[in-house]
Amino acid sequence: MAENNQNAMAGSAPAKQNPVATNGGVYKPPVERADSNPYGDSRVSQVGAWFQERFAVVIPVIDYLKKKEVPQHRHSVWYYFGGLTLFFFVVQVLTGLLLLQYYKPTEAEAFGSFVFIQQQVPYGWLIRQIHAWSANAMILMAFIHMFSTFFMKAYRKPRELMWVSGFVLFVLSLAFGFTGYLLPWNELAFFATQVGTEVPKVAPGGAFFVNILRGGEEVSGETLTRMFSMHVVLLPGILLIILAVHLLLVQILGTSAPIGYKETGRIKGYEKFFPTFLAKDAVGWLIGFAIIVVLSIISPWEIGVQANPLAPAPLGIKPEWYFWGQFLLLKDFSFAGGELLAIALFTTAAILWVCVPFLDGRASREEKSPFFTLFGLFLFIAFIVYTFRVFILYY
Amino acid sequence: MAQQGNFKSPSRMGGLGDGASPSSAGAVSAGKPRVPGLKEVDFERRSFLGKIVGGIGAAVAISTLYPVIRYIVPPVKKFSNLNELVVGKASEVPENSGKIFQFNKDKVIVINDNGKLTACSAVCTHLGCLVHWDNALNLIACPCHGAKYKQTGEIISGPQPLPLPAFKARVEGENLIIAKA
């Protein structure tokens, strides 16, 4: 870095006379590096100093990270849900890595290895149950985080890209849920994937996409391999990049406070993100972890019956709760062209949802925007009503 | 930049102003004042080079992506195309039940309704779940989104757009045979 800066300056200053130039070689002056620990600060250990001397460039970055503060007001509780989503994602990565040690992603072996993990491997049942429960917890936390940032209008200028990246993360989470659902290779998983991958066919060009997604015309062992590769390689790779962008933006732009809170003195104070807020976050994570461990023990997910491409779909089949809205809408729209309309409706709602920061000009001017609150409320209530209807119909 | 000593006419590079890096330029005796603007740079030649690089880049990208896309699109599975096939024993479908068999590339449900054998596709025309024979209601039902069909595959109710395509089923000796309709 320092070398480049010197070059930029060199045009206006006389070039240095140097000993090598007379011999015709190219001369670069040695780079001057700052002393990593000029005052002999006793808080820096020897190892720390060793790294600082070589990697001094991160010191300002760490100082910068320390500056982040979180506003305190009566809606501060919602600030914990982004961190909780991240925590459950980390749980997913770790338990997923553990499951990978025994899982075999082939048509012949998938169900067997899944049962083996559940019944033979010590604590295999626990790892699988935590993976399944934490997946649901992660999506629930993402839902809460998304709707709370929506209603607090945290998406408004300058945080538009935080909203967009967050929405992409949310869609990726649903894709994780969908691809992971097939991996146990039981009947429920088989038909959930059958229906889920059949839906895009009604859109133009959908059949080609479905063919690629399934690895053939029908859901088969090829589909299992493709879902597996997406679940453990493609989606985590994309998610980590978007997540880095999302977290970097949070760091750069800071935590948003609701509209008008600063002006009307409703902010009681600011607490340092590091370490105060993070410590509180960690308490939330421990509580969340305890809850999913308890759920894993008292309410385990079923093993089911091995998928059989020649068996009828099991009675009372339904998708995971986060797809219930789509599921019931598909069921409700039983007229001709109903599926296409349902898909068009969802796509339009999703596009509107992701574009909200760009449409809501009033919020960006720090004015209240009740129309968008109503829009969010409408989607939220529709989601709750549909979810509840499925609950009544199937339980 | 270190290559610039090899240029035939180094004076041309001088026009780049602060783009050229004097500290690595070898025997420069004194600093060069900054030249405002880039009047000596041949923009026509530069944009031509840009097009060449872009064109080569596009050619490399396309010739790399083409096999990748062809690779991802699954090869078409080959199925037999028989007019009829012995799929199993007649005893596999006892009275008042239905069972699904693979016939060529189709999944066909054979229904035994009080000894009367019928066959139709088992793939629901709504979203592709496999249907089952509901003996109590005497109809074919799909558990996924509630489609209902008659024993012959015609629509009774539900979200499905089309009836189930028909097949023929018969028993010869002990063998159960499915045939094209």
mmCIF file with all atom_site columns, C-alpha atoms in Angstrom, chain A residues 36-159:
data_model
loop_
_atom_site.group_PDB
_atom_site.id
_atom_site.type_symbol
_atom_site.label_atom_id
_atom_site.label_alt_id
_atom_site.label_comp_id
_atom_site.label_asym_id
_atom_site.label_entity_id
_atom_site.label_seq_id
_atom_site.pdbx_PDB_ins_code
_atom_site.Cartn_x
_atom_site.Cartn_y
_atom_site.Cartn_z
_atom_site.occupancy
_atom_site.B_iso_or_equiv
_atom_site.pdbx_formal_charge
_atom_site.auth_seq_id
_atom_site.auth_comp_id
_atom_site.auth_asym_id
_atom_site.auth_atom_id
_atom_site.pdbx_PDB_model_num
ATOM 1   C CA . SER A 1 36  ? 3.298   -2.228  15.782 1.00 0.00 ? 36  SER A CA 1
ATOM 2   C CA . ASN A 1 37  ? 3.548   -1.473  19.466 1.00 0.00 ? 37  ASN A CA 1
ATOM 3   C CA . PRO A 1 38  ? 5.376   1.839   19.780 1.00 0.00 ? 38  PRO A CA 1
ATOM 4   C CA . TYR A 1 39  ? 4.594   2.474   23.450 1.00 0.00 ? 39  TYR A CA 1
ATOM 5   C CA . GLY A 1 40  ? 5.355   -1.049  24.602 1.00 0.00 ? 40  GLY A CA 1
ATOM 6   C CA . ASP A 1 41  ? 1.705   -1.507  25.522 1.00 0.00 ? 41  ASP A CA 1
ATOM 7   C CA . SER A 1 42  ? 1.631   -4.286  28.086 1.00 0.00 ? 42  SER A CA 1
ATOM 8   C CA . ARG A 1 43  ? -1.845  -5.442  26.965 1.00 0.00 ? 43  ARG A CA 1
ATOM 9   C CA . VAL A 1 44  ? -0.401  -6.825  23.741 1.00 0.00 ? 44  VAL A CA 1
ATOM 10  C CA . SER A 1 45  ? 1.080   -10.254 24.227 1.00 0.00 ? 45  SER A CA 1
ATOM 11  C CA . GLN A 1 46  ? 4.261   -11.334 22.512 1.00 0.00 ? 46  GLN A CA 1
ATOM 12  C CA . VAL A 1 47  ? 2.303   -13.452 20.054 1.00 0.00 ? 47  VAL A CA 1
ATOM 13  C CA . GLY A 1 48  ? -0.110  -10.586 19.455 1.00 0.00 ? 48  GLY A CA 1
ATOM 14  C CA . ALA A 1 49  ? 2.765   -8.217  18.812 1.00 0.00 ? 49  ALA A CA 1
ATOM 15  C CA . TRP A 1 50  ? 4.315   -10.722 16.393 1.00 0.00 ? 50  TRP A CA 1
ATOM 16  C CA . PHE A 1 51  ? 1.120   -10.779 14.340 1.00 0.00 ? 51  PHE A CA 1
ATOM 17  C CA . GLN A 1 52  ? 0.632   -7.042  14.588 1.00 0.00 ? 52  GLN A CA 1
ATOM 18  C CA . GLU A 1 53  ? 4.099   -6.414  13.216 1.00 0.00 ? 53  GLU A CA 1
ATOM 19  C CA . ARG A 1 54  ? 3.268   -8.518  10.160 1.00 0.00 ? 54  ARG A CA 1
ATOM 20  C CA . PHE A 1 55  ? -0.436  -7.785  9.830  1.00 0.00 ? 55  PHE A CA 1
ATOM 21  C CA . ALA A 1 56  ? -0.597  -4.231  11.140 1.00 0.00 ? 56  ALA A CA 1
ATOM 22  C CA . VAL A 1 57  ? -3.117  -3.342  8.444  1.00 0.00 ? 57  VAL A CA 1
ATOM 23  C CA . VAL A 1 58  ? -5.928  -4.961  10.459 1.00 0.00 ? 58  VAL A CA 1
ATOM 24  C CA . ILE A 1 59  ? -5.387  -2.782  13.541 1.00 0.00 ? 59  ILE A CA 1
ATOM 25  C CA . PRO A 1 60  ? -7.475  0.117   12.188 1.00 0.00 ? 60  PRO A CA 1
ATOM 26  C CA . VAL A 1 61  ? -10.098 -2.413  11.064 1.00 0.00 ? 61  VAL A CA 1
ATOM 27  C CA . ILE A 1 62  ? -10.389 -3.771  14.582 1.00 0.00 ? 62  ILE A CA 1
ATOM 28  C CA . ASP A 1 63  ? -10.521 -0.234  15.987 1.00 0.00 ? 63  ASP A CA 1
ATOM 29  C CA . TYR A 1 64  ? -13.278 0.499   13.480 1.00 0.00 ? 64  TYR A CA 1
ATOM 30  C CA . LEU A 1 65  ? -15.267 -2.574  14.509 1.00 0.00 ? 65  LEU A CA 1
ATOM 31  C CA . LYS A 1 66  ? -15.068 -1.437  18.113 1.00 0.00 ? 66  LYS A CA 1
ATOM 32  C CA . LYS A 1 67  ? -16.886 1.794   17.250 1.00 0.00 ? 67  LYS A CA 1
ATOM 33  C CA . LYS A 1 68  ? -20.214 0.169   16.383 1.00 0.00 ? 68  LYS A CA 1
ATOM 34  C CA . GLU A 1 69  ? -23.035 1.066   18.767 1.00 0.00 ? 69  GLU A CA 1
ATOM 35  C CA . VAL A 1 70  ? -26.577 -0.141  19.181 1.00 0.00 ? 70  VAL A CA 1
ATOM 36  C CA . PRO A 1 71  ? -29.348 2.341   20.038 1.00 0.00 ? 71  PRO A CA 1
ATOM 37  C CA . GLN A 1 72  ? -31.465 1.509   23.066 1.00 0.00 ? 72  GLN A CA 1
ATOM 38  C CA . HIS A 1 73  ? -35.194 2.139   22.949 1.00 0.00 ? 73  HIS A CA 1
ATOM 39  C CA . ARG A 1 74  ? -38.401 0.252   23.628 1.00 0.00 ? 74  ARG A CA 1
ATOM 40  C CA . HIS A 1 75  ? -38.122 -1.766  20.403 1.00 0.00 ? 75  HIS A CA 1
ATOM 41  C CA . SER A 1 76  ? -34.476 -2.735  20.938 1.00 0.00 ? 76  SER A CA 1
ATOM 42  C CA . VAL A 1 77  ? -35.467 -6.354  21.501 1.00 0.00 ? 77  VAL A CA 1
ATOM 43  C CA . TRP A 1 78  ? -35.869 -6.847  17.743 1.00 0.00 ? 78  TRP A CA 1
ATOM 44  C CA . TYR A 1 79  ? -32.165 -6.229  17.255 1.00 0.00 ? 79  TYR A CA 1
ATOM 45  C CA . TYR A 1 80  ? -31.426 -9.696  18.619 1.00 0.00 ? 80  TYR A CA 1
ATOM 46  C CA . PHE A 1 81  ? -33.103 -11.672 15.852 1.00 0.00 ? 81  PHE A CA 1
ATOM 47  C CA . GLY A 1 82  ? -30.500 -11.090 13.143 1.00 0.00 ? 82  GLY A CA 1
ATOM 48  C CA . GLY A 1 83  ? -27.823 -12.413 15.472 1.00 0.00 ? 83  GLY A CA 1
ATOM 49  C CA . LEU A 1 84  ? -30.036 -15.376 16.372 1.00 0.00 ? 84  LEU A CA 1
ATOM 50  C CA . THR A 1 85  ? -30.483 -16.203 12.670 1.00 0.00 ? 85  THR A CA 1
ATOM 51  C CA . LEU A 1 86  ? -26.708 -16.134 12.281 1.00 0.00 ? 86  LEU A CA 1
ATOM 52  C CA . PHE A 1 87  ? -26.261 -18.299 15.367 1.00 0.00 ? 87  PHE A CA 1
ATOM 53  C CA . PHE A 1 88  ? -28.629 -20.983 14.065 1.00 0.00 ? 88  PHE A CA 1
ATOM 54  C CA . PHE A 1 89  ? -26.834 -20.839 10.722 1.00 0.00 ? 89  PHE A CA 1
ATOM 55  C CA . VAL A 1 90  ? -23.555 -21.598 12.488 1.00 0.00 ? 90  VAL A CA 1
ATOM 56  C CA . VAL A 1 91  ? -25.285 -24.498 14.272 1.00 0.00 ? 91  VAL A CA 1
ATOM 57  C CA . GLN A 1 92  ? -26.419 -25.725 10.843 1.00 0.00 ? 92  GLN A CA 1
ATOM 58  C CA . VAL A 1 93  ? -22.891 -25.573 9.438  1.00 0.00 ? 93  VAL A CA 1
ATOM 59  C CA . LEU A 1 94  ? -21.431 -27.500 12.368 1.00 0.00 ? 94  LEU A CA 1
ATOM 60  C CA . THR A 1 95  ? -24.152 -30.156 12.665 1.00 0.00 ? 95  THR A CA 1
ATOM 61  C CA . GLY A 1 96  ? -24.275 -30.437 8.864  1.00 0.00 ? 96  GLY A CA 1
ATOM 62  C CA . LEU A 1 97  ? -20.566 -31.162 8.796  1.00 0.00 ? 97  LEU A CA 1
ATOM 63  C CA . LEU A 1 98  ? -21.089 -33.855 11.417 1.00 0.00 ? 98  LEU A CA 1
ATOM 64  C CA . LEU A 1 99  ? -23.976 -35.443 9.496  1.00 0.00 ? 99  LEU A CA 1
ATOM 65  C CA . LEU A 1 100 ? -21.796 -35.498 6.375  1.00 0.00 ? 100 LEU A CA 1
ATOM 66  C CA . GLN A 1 101 ? -19.455 -37.964 8.058  1.00 0.00 ? 101 GLN A CA 1
ATOM 67  C CA . TYR A 1 102 ? -22.042 -40.771 7.791  1.00 0.00 ? 102 TYR A CA 1
ATOM 68  C CA . TYR A 1 103 ? -24.584 -39.640 5.199  1.00 0.00 ? 103 TYR A CA 1
ATOM 69  C CA . LYS A 1 104 ? -24.418 -41.224 1.715  1.00 0.00 ? 104 LYS A CA 1
ATOM 70  C CA . PRO A 1 105 ? -26.164 -39.220 -1.006 1.00 0.00 ? 105 PRO A CA 1
ATOM 71  C CA . THR A 1 106 ? -27.275 -42.044 -3.304 1.00 0.00 ? 106 THR A CA 1
ATOM 72  C CA . GLU A 1 107 ? -30.681 -43.523 -4.025 1.00 0.00 ? 107 GLU A CA 1
ATOM 73  C CA . ALA A 1 108 ? -29.684 -46.926 -2.637 1.00 0.00 ? 108 ALA A CA 1
ATOM 74  C CA . GLU A 1 109 ? -27.918 -45.753 0.500  1.00 0.00 ? 109 GLU A CA 1
ATOM 75  C CA . ALA A 1 110 ? -29.445 -42.399 1.506  1.00 0.00 ? 110 ALA A CA 1
ATOM 76  C CA . PHE A 1 111 ? -32.318 -43.679 3.643  1.00 0.00 ? 111 PHE A CA 1
ATOM 77  C CA . GLY A 1 112 ? -30.168 -46.446 5.133  1.00 0.00 ? 112 GLY A CA 1
ATOM 78  C CA . SER A 1 113 ? -27.411 -44.055 6.144  1.00 0.00 ? 113 SER A CA 1
ATOM 79  C CA . PHE A 1 114 ? -30.014 -41.636 7.501  1.00 0.00 ? 114 PHE A CA 1
ATOM 80  C CA . VAL A 1 115 ? -31.481 -44.387 9.704  1.00 0.00 ? 115 VAL A CA 1
ATOM 81  C CA . PHE A 1 116 ? -27.945 -45.471 10.635 1.00 0.00 ? 116 PHE A CA 1
ATOM 82  C CA . ILE A 1 117 ? -27.176 -41.958 11.891 1.00 0.00 ? 117 ILE A CA 1
ATOM 83  C CA . GLN A 1 118 ? -30.414 -41.926 13.877 1.00 0.00 ? 118 GLN A CA 1
ATOM 84  C CA . GLN A 1 119 ? -30.151 -45.391 15.395 1.00 0.00 ? 119 GLN A CA 1
ATOM 85  C CA . GLN A 1 120 ? -26.552 -46.641 15.397 1.00 0.00 ? 120 GLN A CA 1
ATOM 86  C CA . VAL A 1 121 ? -24.190 -43.687 15.626 1.00 0.00 ? 121 VAL A CA 1
ATOM 87  C CA . PRO A 1 122 ? -23.754 -42.490 19.228 1.00 0.00 ? 122 PRO A CA 1
ATOM 88  C CA . TYR A 1 123 ? -25.668 -39.213 19.570 1.00 0.00 ? 123 TYR A CA 1
ATOM 89  C CA . GLY A 1 124 ? -26.435 -39.378 15.858 1.00 0.00 ? 124 GLY A CA 1
ATOM 90  C CA . TRP A 1 125 ? -30.121 -38.875 16.685 1.00 0.00 ? 125 TRP A CA 1
ATOM 91  C CA . LEU A 1 126 ? -29.238 -35.715 18.597 1.00 0.00 ? 126 LEU A CA 1
ATOM 92  C CA . ILE A 1 127 ? -27.122 -34.249 15.800 1.00 0.00 ? 127 ILE A CA 1
ATOM 93  C CA . ARG A 1 128 ? -29.833 -34.946 13.206 1.00 0.00 ? 128 ARG A CA 1
ATOM 94  C CA . GLN A 1 129 ? -32.621 -33.618 15.415 1.00 0.00 ? 129 GLN A CA 1
ATOM 95  C CA . ILE A 1 130 ? -30.670 -30.443 16.186 1.00 0.00 ? 130 ILE A CA 1
ATOM 96  C CA . HIS A 1 131 ? -29.970 -29.987 12.473 1.00 0.00 ? 131 HIS A CA 1
ATOM 97  C CA . ALA A 1 132 ? -33.691 -30.308 11.688 1.00 0.00 ? 132 ALA A CA 1
ATOM 98  C CA . TRP A 1 133 ? -34.882 -28.114 14.570 1.00 0.00 ? 133 TRP A CA 1
ATOM 99  C CA . SER A 1 134 ? -32.188 -25.509 14.073 1.00 0.00 ? 134 SER A CA 1
ATOM 100 C CA . ALA A 1 135 ? -33.139 -25.268 10.382 1.00 0.00 ? 135 ALA A CA 1
ATOM 101 C CA . ASN A 1 136 ? -36.676 -24.377 11.409 1.00 0.00 ? 136 ASN A CA 1
ATOM 102 C CA . ALA A 1 137 ? -35.445 -22.018 14.096 1.00 0.00 ? 137 ALA A CA 1
ATOM 103 C CA . MET A 1 138 ? -33.148 -20.291 11.608 1.00 0.00 ? 138 MET A CA 1
ATOM 104 C CA . ILE A 1 139 ? -36.000 -19.693 9.173  1.00 0.00 ? 139 ILE A CA 1
ATOM 105 C CA . LEU A 1 140 ? -38.318 -18.521 11.960 1.00 0.00 ? 140 LEU A CA 1
ATOM 106 C CA . MET A 1 141 ? -35.660 -16.094 13.211 1.00 0.00 ? 141 MET A CA 1
ATOM 107 C CA . ALA A 1 142 ? -35.100 -14.860 9.651  1.00 0.00 ? 142 ALA A CA 1
ATOM 108 C CA . PHE A 1 143 ? -38.867 -14.278 9.335  1.00 0.00 ? 143 PHE A CA 1
ATOM 109 C CA . ILE A 1 144 ? -38.966 -12.289 12.568 1.00 0.00 ? 144 ILE A CA 1
ATOM 110 C CA . HIS A 1 145 ? -35.805 -10.362 11.661 1.00 0.00 ? 145 HIS A CA 1
ATOM 111 C CA . MET A 1 146 ? -37.215 -9.532  8.228  1.00 0.00 ? 146 MET A CA 1
ATOM 112 C CA . PHE A 1 147 ? -40.627 -8.393  9.428  1.00 0.00 ? 147 PHE A CA 1
ATOM 113 C CA . SER A 1 148 ? -39.217 -6.423  12.370 1.00 0.00 ? 148 SER A CA 1
ATOM 114 C CA . THR A 1 149 ? -36.757 -4.553  10.139 1.00 0.00 ? 149 THR A CA 1
ATOM 115 C CA . PHE A 1 150 ? -39.651 -3.981  7.751  1.00 0.00 ? 150 PHE A CA 1
ATOM 116 C CA . PHE A 1 151 ? -41.976 -2.488  10.350 1.00 0.00 ? 151 PHE A CA 1
ATOM 117 C CA . MET A 1 152 ? -39.179 -0.372  11.844 1.00 0.00 ? 152 MET A CA 1
ATOM 118 C CA . LYS A 1 153 ? -38.457 0.804   8.271  1.00 0.00 ? 153 LYS A CA 1
ATOM 119 C CA . ALA A 1 154 ? -34.789 -0.069  8.777  1.00 0.00 ? 154 ALA A CA 1
ATOM 120 C CA . TYR A 1 155 ? -34.567 -0.607  5.015  1.00 0.00 ? 155 TYR A CA 1
ATOM 121 C CA . ARG A 1 156 ? -34.806 3.139   4.325  1.00 0.00 ? 156 ARG A CA 1
ATOM 122 C CA . LYS A 1 157 ? -31.919 5.152   2.944  1.00 0.00 ? 157 LYS A CA 1
ATOM 123 C CA . PRO A 1 158 ? -29.012 4.454   3.248  1.00 0.00 ? 158 PRO A CA 1
ATOM 124 C CA . ARG A 1 159 ? -29.674 0.787   4.117  1.00 0.00 ? 159 ARG A CA 1
#
